[in-house]
Tab-separated table of C-alpha atoms and ligand atoms in Angstrom:
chain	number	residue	atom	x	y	z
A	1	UNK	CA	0.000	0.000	0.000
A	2	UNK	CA	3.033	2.533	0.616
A	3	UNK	CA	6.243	1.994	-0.467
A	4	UNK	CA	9.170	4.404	0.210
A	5	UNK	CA	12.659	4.529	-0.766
A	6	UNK	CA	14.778	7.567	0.070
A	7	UNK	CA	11.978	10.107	0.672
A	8	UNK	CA	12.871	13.252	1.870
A	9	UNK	CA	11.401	16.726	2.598
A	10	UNK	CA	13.429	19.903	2.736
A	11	UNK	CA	12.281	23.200	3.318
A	12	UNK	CA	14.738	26.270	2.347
A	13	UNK	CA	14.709	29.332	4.942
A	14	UNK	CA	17.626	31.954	3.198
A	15	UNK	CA	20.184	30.153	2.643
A	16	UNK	CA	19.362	27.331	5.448
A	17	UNK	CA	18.257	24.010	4.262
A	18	UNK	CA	15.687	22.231	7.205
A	19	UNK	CA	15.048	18.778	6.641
A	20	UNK	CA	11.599	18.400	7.744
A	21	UNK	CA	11.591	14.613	7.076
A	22	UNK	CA	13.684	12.088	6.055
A	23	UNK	CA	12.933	7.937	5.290
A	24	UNK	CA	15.486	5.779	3.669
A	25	UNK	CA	12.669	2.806	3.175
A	26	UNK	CA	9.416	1.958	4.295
A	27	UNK	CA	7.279	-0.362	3.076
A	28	UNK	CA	3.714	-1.051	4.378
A	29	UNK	CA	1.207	-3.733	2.923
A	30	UNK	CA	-2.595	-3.749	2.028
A	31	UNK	CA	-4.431	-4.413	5.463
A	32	UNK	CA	-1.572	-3.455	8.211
A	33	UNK	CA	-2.145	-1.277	11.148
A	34	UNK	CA	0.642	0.474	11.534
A	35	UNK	CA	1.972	3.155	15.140
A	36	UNK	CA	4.421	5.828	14.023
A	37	UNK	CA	6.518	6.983	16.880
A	38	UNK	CA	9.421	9.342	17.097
A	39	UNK	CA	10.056	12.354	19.589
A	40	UNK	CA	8.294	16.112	18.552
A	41	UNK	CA	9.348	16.995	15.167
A	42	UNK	CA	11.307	14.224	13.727
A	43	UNK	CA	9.327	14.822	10.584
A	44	UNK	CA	6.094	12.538	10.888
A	45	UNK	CA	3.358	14.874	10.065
A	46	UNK	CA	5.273	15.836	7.288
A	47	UNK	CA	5.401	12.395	6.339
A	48	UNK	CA	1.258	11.246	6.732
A	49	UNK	CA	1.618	14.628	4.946
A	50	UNK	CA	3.871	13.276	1.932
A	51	UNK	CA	1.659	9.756	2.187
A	52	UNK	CA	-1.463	12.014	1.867
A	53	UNK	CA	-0.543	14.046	-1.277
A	54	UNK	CA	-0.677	16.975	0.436
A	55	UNK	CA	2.676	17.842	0.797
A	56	UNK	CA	5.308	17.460	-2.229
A	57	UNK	CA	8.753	15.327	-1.642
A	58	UNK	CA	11.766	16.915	-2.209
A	59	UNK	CA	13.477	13.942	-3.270
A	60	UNK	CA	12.941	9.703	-3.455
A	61	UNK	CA	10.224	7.496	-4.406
A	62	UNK	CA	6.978	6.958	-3.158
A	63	UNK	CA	3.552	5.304	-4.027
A	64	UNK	CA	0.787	4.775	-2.444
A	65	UNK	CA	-1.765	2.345	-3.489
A	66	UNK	CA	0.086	1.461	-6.738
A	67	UNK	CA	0.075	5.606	-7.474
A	68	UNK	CA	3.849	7.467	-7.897
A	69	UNK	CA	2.874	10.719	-5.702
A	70	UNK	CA	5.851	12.382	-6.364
A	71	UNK	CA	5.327	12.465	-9.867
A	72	UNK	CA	2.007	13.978	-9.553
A	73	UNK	CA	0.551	17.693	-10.251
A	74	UNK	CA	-1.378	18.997	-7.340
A	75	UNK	CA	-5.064	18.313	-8.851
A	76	UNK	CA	-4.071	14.662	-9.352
A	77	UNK	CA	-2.751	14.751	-5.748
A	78	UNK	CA	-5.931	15.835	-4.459
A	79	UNK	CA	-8.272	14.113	-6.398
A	80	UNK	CA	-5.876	10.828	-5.657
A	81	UNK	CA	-6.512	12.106	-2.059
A	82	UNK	CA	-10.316	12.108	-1.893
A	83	UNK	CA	-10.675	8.507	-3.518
A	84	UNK	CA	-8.203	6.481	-1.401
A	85	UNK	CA	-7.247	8.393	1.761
A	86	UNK	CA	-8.892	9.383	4.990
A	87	UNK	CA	-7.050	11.812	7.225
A	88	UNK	CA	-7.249	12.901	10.818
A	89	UNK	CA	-5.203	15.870	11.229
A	90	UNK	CA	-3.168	16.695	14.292
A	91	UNK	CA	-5.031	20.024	14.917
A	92	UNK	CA	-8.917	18.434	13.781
A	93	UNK	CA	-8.963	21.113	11.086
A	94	UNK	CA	-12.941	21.285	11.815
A	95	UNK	CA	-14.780	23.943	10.451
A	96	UNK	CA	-16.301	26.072	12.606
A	97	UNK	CA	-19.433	27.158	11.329
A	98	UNK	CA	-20.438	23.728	11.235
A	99	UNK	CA	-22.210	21.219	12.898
A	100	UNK	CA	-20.315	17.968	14.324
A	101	UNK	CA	-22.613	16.359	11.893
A	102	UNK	CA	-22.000	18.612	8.955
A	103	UNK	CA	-18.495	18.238	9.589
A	104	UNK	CA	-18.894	14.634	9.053
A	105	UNK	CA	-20.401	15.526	5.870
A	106	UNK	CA	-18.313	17.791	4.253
A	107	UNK	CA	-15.913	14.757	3.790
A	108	UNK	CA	-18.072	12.602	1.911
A	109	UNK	CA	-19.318	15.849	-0.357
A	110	UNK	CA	-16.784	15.229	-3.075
A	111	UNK	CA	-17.072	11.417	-2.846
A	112	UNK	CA	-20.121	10.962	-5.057
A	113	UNK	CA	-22.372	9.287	-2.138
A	114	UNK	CA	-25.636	8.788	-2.657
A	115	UNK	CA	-26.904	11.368	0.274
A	116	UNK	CA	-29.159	9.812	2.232
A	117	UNK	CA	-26.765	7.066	2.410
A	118	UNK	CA	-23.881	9.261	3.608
A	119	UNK	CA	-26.203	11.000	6.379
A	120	UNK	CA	-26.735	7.484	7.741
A	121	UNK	CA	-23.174	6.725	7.911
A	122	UNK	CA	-22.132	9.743	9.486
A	123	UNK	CA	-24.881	9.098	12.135
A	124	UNK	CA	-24.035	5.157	12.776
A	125	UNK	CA	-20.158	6.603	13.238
A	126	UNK	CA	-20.845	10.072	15.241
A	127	UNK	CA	-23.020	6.973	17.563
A	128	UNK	CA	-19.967	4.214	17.488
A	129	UNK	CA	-17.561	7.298	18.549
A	130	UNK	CA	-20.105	8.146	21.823
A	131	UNK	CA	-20.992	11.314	20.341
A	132	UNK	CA	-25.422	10.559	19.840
A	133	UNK	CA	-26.314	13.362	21.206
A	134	UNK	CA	-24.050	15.975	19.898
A	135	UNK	CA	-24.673	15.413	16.560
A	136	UNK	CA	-25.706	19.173	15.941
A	137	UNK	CA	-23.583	20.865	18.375
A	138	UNK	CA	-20.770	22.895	16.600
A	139	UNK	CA	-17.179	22.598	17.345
A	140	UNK	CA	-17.150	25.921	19.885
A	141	UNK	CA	-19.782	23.582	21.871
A	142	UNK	CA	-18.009	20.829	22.315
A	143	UNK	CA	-15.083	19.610	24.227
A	144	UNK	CA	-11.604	19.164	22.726
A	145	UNK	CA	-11.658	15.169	22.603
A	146	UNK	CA	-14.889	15.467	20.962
A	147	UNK	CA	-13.925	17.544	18.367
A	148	UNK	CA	-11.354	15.175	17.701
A	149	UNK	CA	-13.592	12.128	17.651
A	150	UNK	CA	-15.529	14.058	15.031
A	151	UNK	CA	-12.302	14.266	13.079
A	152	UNK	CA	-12.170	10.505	12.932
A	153	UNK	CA	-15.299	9.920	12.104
A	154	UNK	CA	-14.894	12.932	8.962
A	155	UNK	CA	-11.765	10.769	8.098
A	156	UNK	CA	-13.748	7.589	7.854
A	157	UNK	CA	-16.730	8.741	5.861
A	158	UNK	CA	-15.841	7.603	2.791
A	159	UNK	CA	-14.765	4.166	3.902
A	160	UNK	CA	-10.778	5.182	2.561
A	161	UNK	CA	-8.569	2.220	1.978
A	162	UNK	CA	-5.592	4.208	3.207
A	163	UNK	CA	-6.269	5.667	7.016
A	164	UNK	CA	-3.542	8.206	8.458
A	165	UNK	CA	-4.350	9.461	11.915
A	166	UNK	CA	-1.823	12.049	13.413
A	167	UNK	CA	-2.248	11.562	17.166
A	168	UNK	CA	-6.086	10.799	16.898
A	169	UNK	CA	-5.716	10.152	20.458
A	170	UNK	CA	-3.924	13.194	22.252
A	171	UNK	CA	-7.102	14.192	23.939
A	172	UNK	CA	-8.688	11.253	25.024
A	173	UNK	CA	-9.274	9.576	28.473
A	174	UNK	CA	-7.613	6.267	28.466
A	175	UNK	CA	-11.029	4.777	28.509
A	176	UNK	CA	-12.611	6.772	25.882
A	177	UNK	CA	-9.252	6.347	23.826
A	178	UNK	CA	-9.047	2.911	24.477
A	179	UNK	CA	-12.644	2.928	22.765
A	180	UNK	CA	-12.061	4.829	19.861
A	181	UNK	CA	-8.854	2.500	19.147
A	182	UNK	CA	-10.795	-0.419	18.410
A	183	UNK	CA	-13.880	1.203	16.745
A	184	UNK	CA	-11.315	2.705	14.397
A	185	UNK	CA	-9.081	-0.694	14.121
A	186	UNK	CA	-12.611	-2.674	13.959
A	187	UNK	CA	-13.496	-0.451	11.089
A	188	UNK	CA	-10.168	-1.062	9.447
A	189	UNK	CA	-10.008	-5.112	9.813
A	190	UNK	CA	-13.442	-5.840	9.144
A	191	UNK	CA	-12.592	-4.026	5.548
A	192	UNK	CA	-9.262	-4.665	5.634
A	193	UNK	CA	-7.978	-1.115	5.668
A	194	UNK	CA	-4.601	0.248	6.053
A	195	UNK	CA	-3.961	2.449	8.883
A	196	UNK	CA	-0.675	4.347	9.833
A	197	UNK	CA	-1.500	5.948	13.118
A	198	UNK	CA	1.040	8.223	14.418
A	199	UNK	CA	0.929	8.432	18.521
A	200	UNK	CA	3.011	9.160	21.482
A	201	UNK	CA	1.519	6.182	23.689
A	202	UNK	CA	2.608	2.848	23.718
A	203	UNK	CA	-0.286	1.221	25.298
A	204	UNK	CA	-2.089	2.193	21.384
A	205	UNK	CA	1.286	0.864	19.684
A	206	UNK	CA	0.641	-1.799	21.176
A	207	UNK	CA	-2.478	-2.210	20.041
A	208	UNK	CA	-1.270	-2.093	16.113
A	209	UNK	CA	0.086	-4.822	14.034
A	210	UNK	CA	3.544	-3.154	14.364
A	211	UNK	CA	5.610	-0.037	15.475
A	212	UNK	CA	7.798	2.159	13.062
A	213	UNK	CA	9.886	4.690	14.855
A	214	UNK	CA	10.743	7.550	12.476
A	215	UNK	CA	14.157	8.349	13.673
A	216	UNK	CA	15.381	4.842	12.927
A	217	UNK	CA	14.339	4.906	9.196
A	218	UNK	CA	15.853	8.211	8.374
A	219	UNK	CA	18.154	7.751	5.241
A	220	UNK	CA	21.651	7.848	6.024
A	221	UNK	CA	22.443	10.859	3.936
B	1	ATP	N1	6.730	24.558	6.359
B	1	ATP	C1	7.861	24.327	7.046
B	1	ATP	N2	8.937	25.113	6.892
B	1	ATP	C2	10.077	24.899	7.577
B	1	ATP	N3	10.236	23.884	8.458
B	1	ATP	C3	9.201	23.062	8.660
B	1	ATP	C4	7.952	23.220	7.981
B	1	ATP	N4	7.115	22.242	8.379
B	1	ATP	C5	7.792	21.512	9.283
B	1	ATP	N5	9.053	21.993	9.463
B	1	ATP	C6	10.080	21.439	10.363
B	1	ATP	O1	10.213	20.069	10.059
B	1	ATP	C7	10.368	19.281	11.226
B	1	ATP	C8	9.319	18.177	11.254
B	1	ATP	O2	8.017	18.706	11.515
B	1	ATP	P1	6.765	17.769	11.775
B	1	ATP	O3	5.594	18.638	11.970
B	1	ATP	O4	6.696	16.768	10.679
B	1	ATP	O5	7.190	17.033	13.132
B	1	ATP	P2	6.401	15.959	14.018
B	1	ATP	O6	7.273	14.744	14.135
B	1	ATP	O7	5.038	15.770	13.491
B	1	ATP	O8	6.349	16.669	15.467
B	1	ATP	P3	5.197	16.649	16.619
B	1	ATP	O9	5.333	15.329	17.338
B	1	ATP	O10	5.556	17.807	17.479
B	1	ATP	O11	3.865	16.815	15.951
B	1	ATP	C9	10.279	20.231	12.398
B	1	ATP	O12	11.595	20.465	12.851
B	1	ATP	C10	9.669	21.487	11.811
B	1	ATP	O13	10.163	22.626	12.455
B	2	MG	MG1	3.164	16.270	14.209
C-alpha cells in the first residue's frame, strides 16, 4: 500500500536548508495497522503529509496504493486524495461554522455518495464514537476530545482504503481512547484497511500490528 525509498522533505529558509523529514525505506502492505513513533518533530506529520498528497517530496520514491505521488501535479494529488485516503489531522482542522454532523459531511461531499446514504453513515459513526447526542452541536460547543472524535469519524466517511491518523488520540481519556482504538481498528479489519497511526503512547502501539519509529528509518544521507 506505501512503499518508500529515500523520501525526503526539505524546506529552504535563506540560505538554510531544514530537513523536515527524512525515510530511507518503508514499506507497508494492504491491510496493516501500523503506530508511528518518534520524539516532537522528527518529521512525521510531514510524512502522513507526503503519504497524503498533500505535501510534495523533495526527493525519493513513493507510491501509495500502486500511485507514484511524487510524480504527480497537485489536482491529481488531491483528487488521488479524496478517492483512497482518509485523514485525521493533528489540529482536527474542523470547520467552525459547522455542525459535528455537517463536519462529518463535508468529507463525503466530493465522494459521489448517494446522500441519504452518507447522512446514515455519518450518524451510525458520530453513535460508534459516543458522540449521539451531539450530533448538531458545533465545534465551539463541544469539548476538545470530541472535536477530535468528530475528526475521525470525517476521516472515515468515505470508507478510505488508506487511514492516516496524526495523534487521533492526544485528547482522550484512556477509557474513551481505548474505545475509539478499536472502533477505528474494527473499522479497518473488518474491511481490511490500512492504517498508519502516528501516537506518542505505547499502550495504542501496542495495540497495532507493528511499530515504526521515524528516527530509525531516516536515510543515512
Ligand atoms: N513549512 C515548514 N517550513 C520549515 N520547516 C518546517 C515546515 N514544516 C515543518 N518543518 C520542520 O520540520 C520538522 C518536522 O516537523 P513535523 O511537523 O513533521 O514534526 P512531528 O514529528 O510531526 O512533530 P510533533 O510530534 O511535534 O507533531 C520540524 O523540525 C519542523 O520545524
Ligand atoms: Mg506532528
Amino acid at each position: 500500500m506505501i512503499e518508500i525509498e529515500n523520501l525526503r522533505k526539505e524546506y529552504r529558509r535563506g540560505a538554510e536548508t531544514v530537513v523536515a523529514c527524512s525515510v530511507r525505506a518503508l514499506h507497508i502492505e494492504r491491510g496493516e495497522q501500523v503506530a508511528l513513533i518518534g520524539r516532537s518533530g522528527c518529521g512525521k506529520t510531514t510524512l502522513l503529509n507526503m503519504i497524503a498528497g498533500i505535501v510534495r517530496p523533495s526527493r525519493g520514491a513513493l507510491r501509495v496504493a500502486g500511485t507514484d505521488l511524487a510524480r504527480l501535479g497537485e489536482g491529481r494529488r488531491d483528487r488521488f486524495r479524496g478517492r483512497h485516503i482518509g485523514m485525521v489531522f493533528q489540529t482536527f482542522n474542523l470547520l467552525q461554522p459547522f455542525s459535528a454532523l455537517e463536519n462529518v459531511l463535508l468529507g463525503a461531499q466530493f465522494a459521489g455518495h448517494d446522500r441519504a446514504a452518507a447522512r446514515d453513515r455519518a450518524h451510525d459513526l458520530l453513535q460508534r464514537v459516543g458522540l449521539g447526542e451531539r450530533l448538531h452541536h458545533r465545534p465551539n460547543e463541544l469539548s476538545v476530545g470530541q472535536m477530535q472524535r468528530v475528526a475521525i469519524c470525517r476521516a472515515l466517511i468515505n470508507d478510505p482504503e488508506l487511514i492516516l491518523a496524526d495523534e487521533p488520540l492526544g485528547n482522550q481519556d484512556q477509557a474513551t481512547g481505548g474505545e475509539v482504538l478499536q472502533m477505528l481498528l474494527g473499522i479497518a479489519r473488518e474491511e481490511e484497511r490500512t492504517v498508519v497511526m502516528v501516537t506518542h503512547d505505547l499502550d495504542s502501539a501496542a495495540l497495532m500490528q507493528r511499530t515504526l519509529d521515524l528516527e530509525h528509518l531516516k536515510e543515512v544521507a
